[in-house]
XYZ file of C-alpha atoms in Angstrom:
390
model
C -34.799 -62.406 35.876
C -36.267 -59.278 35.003
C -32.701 -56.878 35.966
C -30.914 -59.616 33.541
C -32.716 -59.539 30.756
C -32.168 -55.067 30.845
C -28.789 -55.578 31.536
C -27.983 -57.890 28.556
C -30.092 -55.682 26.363
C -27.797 -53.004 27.389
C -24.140 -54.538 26.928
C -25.292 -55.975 23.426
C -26.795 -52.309 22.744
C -23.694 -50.599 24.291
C -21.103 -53.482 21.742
C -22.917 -52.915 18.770
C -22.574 -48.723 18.751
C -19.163 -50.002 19.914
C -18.257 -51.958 17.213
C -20.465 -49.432 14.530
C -18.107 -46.655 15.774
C -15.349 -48.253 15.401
C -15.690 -49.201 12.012
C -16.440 -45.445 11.175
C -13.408 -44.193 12.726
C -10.819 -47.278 10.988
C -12.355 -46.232 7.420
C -11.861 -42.356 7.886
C -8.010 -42.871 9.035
C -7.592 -45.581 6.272
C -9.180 -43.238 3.432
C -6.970 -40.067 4.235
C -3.614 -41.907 4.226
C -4.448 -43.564 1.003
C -5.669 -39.991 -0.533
C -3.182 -37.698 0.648
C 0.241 -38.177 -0.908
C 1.110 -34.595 -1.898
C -0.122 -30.974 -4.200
C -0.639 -33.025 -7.952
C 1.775 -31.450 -9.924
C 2.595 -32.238 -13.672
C 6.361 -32.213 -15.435
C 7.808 -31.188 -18.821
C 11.671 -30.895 -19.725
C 12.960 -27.269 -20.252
C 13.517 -26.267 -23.689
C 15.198 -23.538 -25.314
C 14.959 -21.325 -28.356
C 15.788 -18.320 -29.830
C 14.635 -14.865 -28.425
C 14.191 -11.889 -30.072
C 13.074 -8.095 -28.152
C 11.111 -6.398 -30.535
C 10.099 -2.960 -29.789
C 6.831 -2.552 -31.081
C 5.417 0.917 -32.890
C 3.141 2.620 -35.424
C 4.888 2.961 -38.861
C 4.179 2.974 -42.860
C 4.515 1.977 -46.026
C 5.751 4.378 -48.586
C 6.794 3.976 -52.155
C 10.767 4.682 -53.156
C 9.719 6.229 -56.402
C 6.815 8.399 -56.768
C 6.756 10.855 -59.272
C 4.407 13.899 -60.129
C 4.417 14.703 -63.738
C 3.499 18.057 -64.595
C 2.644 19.902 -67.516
C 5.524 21.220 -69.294
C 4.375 23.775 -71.437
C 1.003 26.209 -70.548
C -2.268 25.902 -72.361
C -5.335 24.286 -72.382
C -5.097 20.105 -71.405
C -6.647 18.457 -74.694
C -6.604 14.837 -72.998
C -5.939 12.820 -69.890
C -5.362 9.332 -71.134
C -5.017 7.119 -67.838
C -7.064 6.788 -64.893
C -6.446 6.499 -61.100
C -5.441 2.636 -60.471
C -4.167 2.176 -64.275
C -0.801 0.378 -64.980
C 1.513 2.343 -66.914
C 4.592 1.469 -68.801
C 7.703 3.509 -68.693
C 7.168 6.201 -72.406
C 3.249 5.532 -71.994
C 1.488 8.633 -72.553
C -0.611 10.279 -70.161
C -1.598 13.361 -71.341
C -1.460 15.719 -73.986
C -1.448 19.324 -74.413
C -3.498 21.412 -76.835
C -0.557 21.665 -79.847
C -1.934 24.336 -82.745
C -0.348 27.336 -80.804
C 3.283 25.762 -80.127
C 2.730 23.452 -83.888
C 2.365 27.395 -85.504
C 5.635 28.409 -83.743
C 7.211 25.777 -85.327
C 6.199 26.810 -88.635
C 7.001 30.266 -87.960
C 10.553 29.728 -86.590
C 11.463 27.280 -90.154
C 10.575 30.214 -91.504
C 12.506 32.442 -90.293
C 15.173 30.245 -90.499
C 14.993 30.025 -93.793
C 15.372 33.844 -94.435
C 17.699 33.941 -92.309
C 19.955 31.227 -94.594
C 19.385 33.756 -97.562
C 20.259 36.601 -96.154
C 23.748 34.229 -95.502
C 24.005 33.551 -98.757
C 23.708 37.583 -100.215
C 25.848 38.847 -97.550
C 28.449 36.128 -98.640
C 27.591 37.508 -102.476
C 28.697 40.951 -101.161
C 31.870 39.668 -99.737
C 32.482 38.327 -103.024
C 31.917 41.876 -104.985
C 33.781 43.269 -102.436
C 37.033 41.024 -102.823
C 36.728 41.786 -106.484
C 36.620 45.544 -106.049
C 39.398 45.159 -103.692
C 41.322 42.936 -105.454
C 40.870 46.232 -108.763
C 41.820 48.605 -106.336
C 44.738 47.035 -105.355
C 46.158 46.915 -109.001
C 45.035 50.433 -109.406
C 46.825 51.927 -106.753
C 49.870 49.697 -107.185
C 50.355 50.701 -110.705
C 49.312 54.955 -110.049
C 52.538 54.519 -107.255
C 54.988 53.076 -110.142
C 53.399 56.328 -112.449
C 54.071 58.671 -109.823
C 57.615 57.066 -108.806
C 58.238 58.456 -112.670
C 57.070 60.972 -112.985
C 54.335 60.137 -114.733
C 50.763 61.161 -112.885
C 50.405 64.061 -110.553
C 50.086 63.297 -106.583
C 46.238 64.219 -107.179
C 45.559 61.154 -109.337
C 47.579 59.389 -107.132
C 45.620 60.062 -103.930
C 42.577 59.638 -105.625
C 44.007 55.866 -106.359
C 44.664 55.441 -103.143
C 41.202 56.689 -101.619
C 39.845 54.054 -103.725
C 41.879 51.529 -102.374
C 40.763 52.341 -98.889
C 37.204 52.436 -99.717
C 37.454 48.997 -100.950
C 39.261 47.549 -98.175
C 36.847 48.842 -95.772
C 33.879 47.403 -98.209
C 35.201 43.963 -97.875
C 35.710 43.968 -94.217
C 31.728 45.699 -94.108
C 31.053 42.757 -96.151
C 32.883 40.191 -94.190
C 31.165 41.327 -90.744
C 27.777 41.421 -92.336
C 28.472 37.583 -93.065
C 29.393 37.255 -89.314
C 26.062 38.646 -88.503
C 23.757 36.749 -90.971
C 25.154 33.637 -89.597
C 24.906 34.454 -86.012
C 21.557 35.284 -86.904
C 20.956 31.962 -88.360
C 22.122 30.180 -85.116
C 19.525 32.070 -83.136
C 16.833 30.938 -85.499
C 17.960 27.175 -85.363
C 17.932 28.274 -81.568
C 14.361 29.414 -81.903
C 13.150 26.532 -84.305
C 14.365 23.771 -82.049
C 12.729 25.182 -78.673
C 9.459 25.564 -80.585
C 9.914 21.942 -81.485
C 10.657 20.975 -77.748
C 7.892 22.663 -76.697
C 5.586 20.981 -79.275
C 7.130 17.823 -78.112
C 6.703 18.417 -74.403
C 2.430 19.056 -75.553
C 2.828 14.937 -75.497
C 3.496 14.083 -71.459
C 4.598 10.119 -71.223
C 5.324 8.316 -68.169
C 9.240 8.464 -66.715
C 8.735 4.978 -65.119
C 6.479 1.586 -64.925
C 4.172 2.130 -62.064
C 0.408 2.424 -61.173
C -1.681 5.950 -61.552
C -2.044 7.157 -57.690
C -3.406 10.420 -58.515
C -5.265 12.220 -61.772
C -4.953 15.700 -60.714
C -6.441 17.704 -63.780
C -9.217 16.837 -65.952
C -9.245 17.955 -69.978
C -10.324 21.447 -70.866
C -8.774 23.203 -67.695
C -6.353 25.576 -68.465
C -2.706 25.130 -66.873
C 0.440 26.909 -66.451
C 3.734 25.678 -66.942
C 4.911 22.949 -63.951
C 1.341 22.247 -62.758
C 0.552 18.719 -61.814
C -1.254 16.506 -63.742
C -0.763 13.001 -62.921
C 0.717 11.142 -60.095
C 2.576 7.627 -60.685
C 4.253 5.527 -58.267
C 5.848 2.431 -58.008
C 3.874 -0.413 -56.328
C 6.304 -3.015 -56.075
C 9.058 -1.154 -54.377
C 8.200 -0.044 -50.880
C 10.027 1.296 -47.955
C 8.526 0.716 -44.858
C 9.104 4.257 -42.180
C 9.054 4.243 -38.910
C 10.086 7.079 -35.894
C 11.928 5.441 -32.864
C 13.025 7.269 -29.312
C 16.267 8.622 -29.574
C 17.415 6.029 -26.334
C 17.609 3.486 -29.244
C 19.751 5.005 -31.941
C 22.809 2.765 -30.909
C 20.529 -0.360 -30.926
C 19.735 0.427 -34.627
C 21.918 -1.099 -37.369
C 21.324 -0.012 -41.309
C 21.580 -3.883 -43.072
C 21.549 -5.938 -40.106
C 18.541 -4.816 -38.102
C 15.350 -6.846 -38.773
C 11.883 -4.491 -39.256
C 9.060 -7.366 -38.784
C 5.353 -5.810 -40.716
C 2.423 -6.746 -38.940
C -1.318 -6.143 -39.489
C -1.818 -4.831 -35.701
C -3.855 -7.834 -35.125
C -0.747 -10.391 -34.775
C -0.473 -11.384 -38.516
C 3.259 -11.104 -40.121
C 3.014 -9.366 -42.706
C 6.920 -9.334 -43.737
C 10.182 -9.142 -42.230
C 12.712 -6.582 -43.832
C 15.539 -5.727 -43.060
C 16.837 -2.206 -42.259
C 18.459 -0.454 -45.082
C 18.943 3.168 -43.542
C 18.313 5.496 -40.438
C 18.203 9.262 -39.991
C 21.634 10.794 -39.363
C 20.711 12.592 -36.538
C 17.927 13.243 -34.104
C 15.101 15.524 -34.267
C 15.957 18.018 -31.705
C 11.707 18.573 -30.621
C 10.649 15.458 -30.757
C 13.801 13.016 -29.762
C 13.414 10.388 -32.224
C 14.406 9.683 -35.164
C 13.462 7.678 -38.694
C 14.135 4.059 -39.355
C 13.449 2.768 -43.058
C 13.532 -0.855 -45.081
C 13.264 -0.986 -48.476
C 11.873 -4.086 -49.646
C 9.994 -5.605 -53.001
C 6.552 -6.786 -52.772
C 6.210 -10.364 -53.922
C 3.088 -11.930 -55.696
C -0.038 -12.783 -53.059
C 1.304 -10.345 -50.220
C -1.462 -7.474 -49.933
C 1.042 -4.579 -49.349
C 0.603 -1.018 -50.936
C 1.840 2.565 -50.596
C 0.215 4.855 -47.876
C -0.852 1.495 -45.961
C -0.593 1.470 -41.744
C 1.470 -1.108 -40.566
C 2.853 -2.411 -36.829
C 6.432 -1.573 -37.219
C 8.671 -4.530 -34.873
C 12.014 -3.730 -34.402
C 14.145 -6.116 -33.249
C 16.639 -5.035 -30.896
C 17.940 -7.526 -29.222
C 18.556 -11.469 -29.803
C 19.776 -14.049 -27.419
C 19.007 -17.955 -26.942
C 18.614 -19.701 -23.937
C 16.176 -21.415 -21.878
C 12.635 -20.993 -22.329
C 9.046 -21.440 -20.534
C 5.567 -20.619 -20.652
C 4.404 -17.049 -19.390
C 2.658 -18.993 -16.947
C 5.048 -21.277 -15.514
C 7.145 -19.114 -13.317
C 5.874 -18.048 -9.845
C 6.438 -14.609 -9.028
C 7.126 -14.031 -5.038
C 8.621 -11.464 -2.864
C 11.710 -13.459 -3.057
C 12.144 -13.400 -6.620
C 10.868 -15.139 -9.824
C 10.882 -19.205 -9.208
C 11.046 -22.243 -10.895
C 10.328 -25.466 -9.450
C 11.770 -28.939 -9.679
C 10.928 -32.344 -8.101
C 13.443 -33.904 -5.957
C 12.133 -37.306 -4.639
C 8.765 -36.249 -4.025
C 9.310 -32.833 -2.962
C 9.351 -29.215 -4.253
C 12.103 -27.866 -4.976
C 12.667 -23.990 -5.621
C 14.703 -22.638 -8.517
C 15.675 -18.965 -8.152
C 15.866 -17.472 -12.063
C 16.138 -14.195 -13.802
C 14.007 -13.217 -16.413
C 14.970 -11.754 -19.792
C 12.983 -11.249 -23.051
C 9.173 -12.554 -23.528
C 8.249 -13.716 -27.068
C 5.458 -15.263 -28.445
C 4.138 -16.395 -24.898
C 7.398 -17.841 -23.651
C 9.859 -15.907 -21.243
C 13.699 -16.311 -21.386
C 14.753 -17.767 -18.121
C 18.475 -18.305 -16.648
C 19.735 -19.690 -13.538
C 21.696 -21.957 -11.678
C 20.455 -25.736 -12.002
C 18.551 -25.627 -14.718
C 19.548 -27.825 -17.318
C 18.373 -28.401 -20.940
C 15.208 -31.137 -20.603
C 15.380 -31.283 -16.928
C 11.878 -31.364 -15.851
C 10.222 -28.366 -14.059
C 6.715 -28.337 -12.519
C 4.347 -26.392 -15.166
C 0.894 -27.316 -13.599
C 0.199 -27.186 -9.939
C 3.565 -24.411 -9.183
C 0.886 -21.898 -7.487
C -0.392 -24.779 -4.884
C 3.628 -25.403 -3.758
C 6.350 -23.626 -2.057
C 9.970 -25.365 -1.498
C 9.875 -28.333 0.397
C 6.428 -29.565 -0.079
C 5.244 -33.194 -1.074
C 3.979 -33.288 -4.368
C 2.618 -36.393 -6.610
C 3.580 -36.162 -10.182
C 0.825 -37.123 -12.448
């Protein structure tokens, strides 16, 4: 009774593990098939867009029209009448010259002038005496010839007749030639008077243009020869943006058609110009040459002569299919793409072209505008795998 009781302590002992174990084991094998279906992968359709290759450099901006105004005559500068920021209008003045010395010219060459009128005006008396002494000594001789002819009057008096007549011939054309003078000598005094009133007139310096004072070079007091600058003035709201590019991209380069994007360096667009000239050749030391855009600035855009700018130039457009940077997978084989066909991965050979604004330009066989392509999980897959598509 004793051996029967152990031994059905035992079997029960030996069928509950049995039945415990079992359990265990038929959950395990039930859980992993209903877990394991594939790599989770997620789907989007493929898009596409424009691309654009930008090559990407240091440049400037630089006014078209700056202009240095100098003083045109040399003295002392009386006044400087603008400051360094001011807005000027085009005949504004600037600055002015100290006048008395070039105001006394003036007065000295009317003058002149003057005297120079009278002394017309008795030479021209003179001719006058001297057409009337010619015009006496022409009736003089005339009459001693007819005398002589008869007889009349010795050759003596008729010589001396005819001295006189040569005398006064010669006295007119004195007098004549003296007028010729005096009046020459009059133009060179209207000459004198009217650069003495140019040069009074240049004492007053006024602006050539509209623009804003960039520089104020001189202060009043200083003395300054003739051409030495005073004021600086340029034109804030016509810039050219500048820009040096590798000679390998001359060709790419395209005065009105090539587009100059303006950026701030830290990703900001500043503007987008387009190019309105290039360098005609390239420089020999360096190998590169100039790119420029002229543009206008327009109200609210913060853009102003001498500033540093991140020149884009865009060489290259093209549309086609696009991605995220991070969607393709990069392997020995190639750069990939991959699809879902009926629950497996599916491997899409592609070639890359330009990257933009985080997208890449891909092309390829089978790819297809809003066919969908795996763009979370790619990195857990190769071709043929299952996947689940959440």
């Amino acid at each position: 009774m004793k051996h029967l009781r152990w031994y059905i302590v035992v079997v029960l002992a030996g069928a509950f593990l049995a039945s415990c174990g079992g359990k265990k084991g038929g959950a395990s094998v039930q859980e992993t098939s209903e877990e394991y279906q594939g790599t989770p992968v997620v789907l989007a359709p493929l898009t596409e867009r424009d691309f654009t290759r930008y090559l990407t450099l240091k440049g400037s901006l630089e006014a078209k029209d700056r202009v240095v105004i100098s003083a045109r005559v040399g003295g002392t500068l009386e006044s400087v009448l603008v400051e360094e920021g001011d807005m000027v209008q085009e005949g504004q003045v600037l600055f002015v010259m100290d006048q008395r010395t070039y105001r006394d010219q003036v007065l000295v060459s009317e003058a002149t002038l003057a005297a120079r009128r009278s002394a017309v005006e008795v030479a021209r008396a003179q001719v006058e005496k001297a057409q009337a002494n010619l015009h006496k000594a022409t009736l003089d001789v005339e009459r001693f010839r007819r005398l002589f002819e008869k007889g009349n009057v010795s050759s003596n008096e008729k010589e001396n007749y005819e001295l006189n007549f040569q005398a006064a011939t010669a006295d007119f054309a004195l007098a004549q030639a003296n007028v010729a003078a005096e009046e020459a000598q009059v133009r060179l005094a209207e000459a004198s008077l009217s650069i003495a009133r140019k040069s009074l007139e240049d004492c007053t310096v006024k602006a050539p243009m509209a623009g804003r004072v960039s520089a104020r070079l001189q202060e009043p007091g200083q003395e300054l020869g003739v051409a030495t600058p005073v004021v600086e003035v340029v034109d804030p709201l016509r810039l050219r943006a500048v820009a040096s590019l590798p000679a390998d991209y001359y060709a790419f380069v395209k005065p009105g058609e090539t587009l100059l994007r303006l950026g701030d360096g830290k990703g900001k667009v500043l503007k987008e110009v387009k190019v309105t000239d290039k360098s005609p050749d390239i420089q020999p030391g360096l190998r590169t040459f100039q790119v420029r855009g002229l543009f206008s600035v327009e109200e609210g855009e913060d853009l102003v002569p001498g500033q540093l700018v991140e020149v884009s130039v865009a060489l290259e457009h093209s549309h086609g299919f696009a991605v995220p940077l991070s969607v393709p997978v990069r392997r020995a084989t190639g750069l990939l793409l991959y699809t879902v066909v009926e629950g497996q991965a599916r491997a899409i050979p592609v070639r890359e072209g330009i990257t933009q604004e985080g997208m890449i330009e891909v092309s390829g066989e089978g790819l297809t505008l809003g066919g969908e392509i795996v763009v979370e999980g790619q990195y857990m897959i190769q071709d043929g795998d299952a996947v689940l598509v959440r």
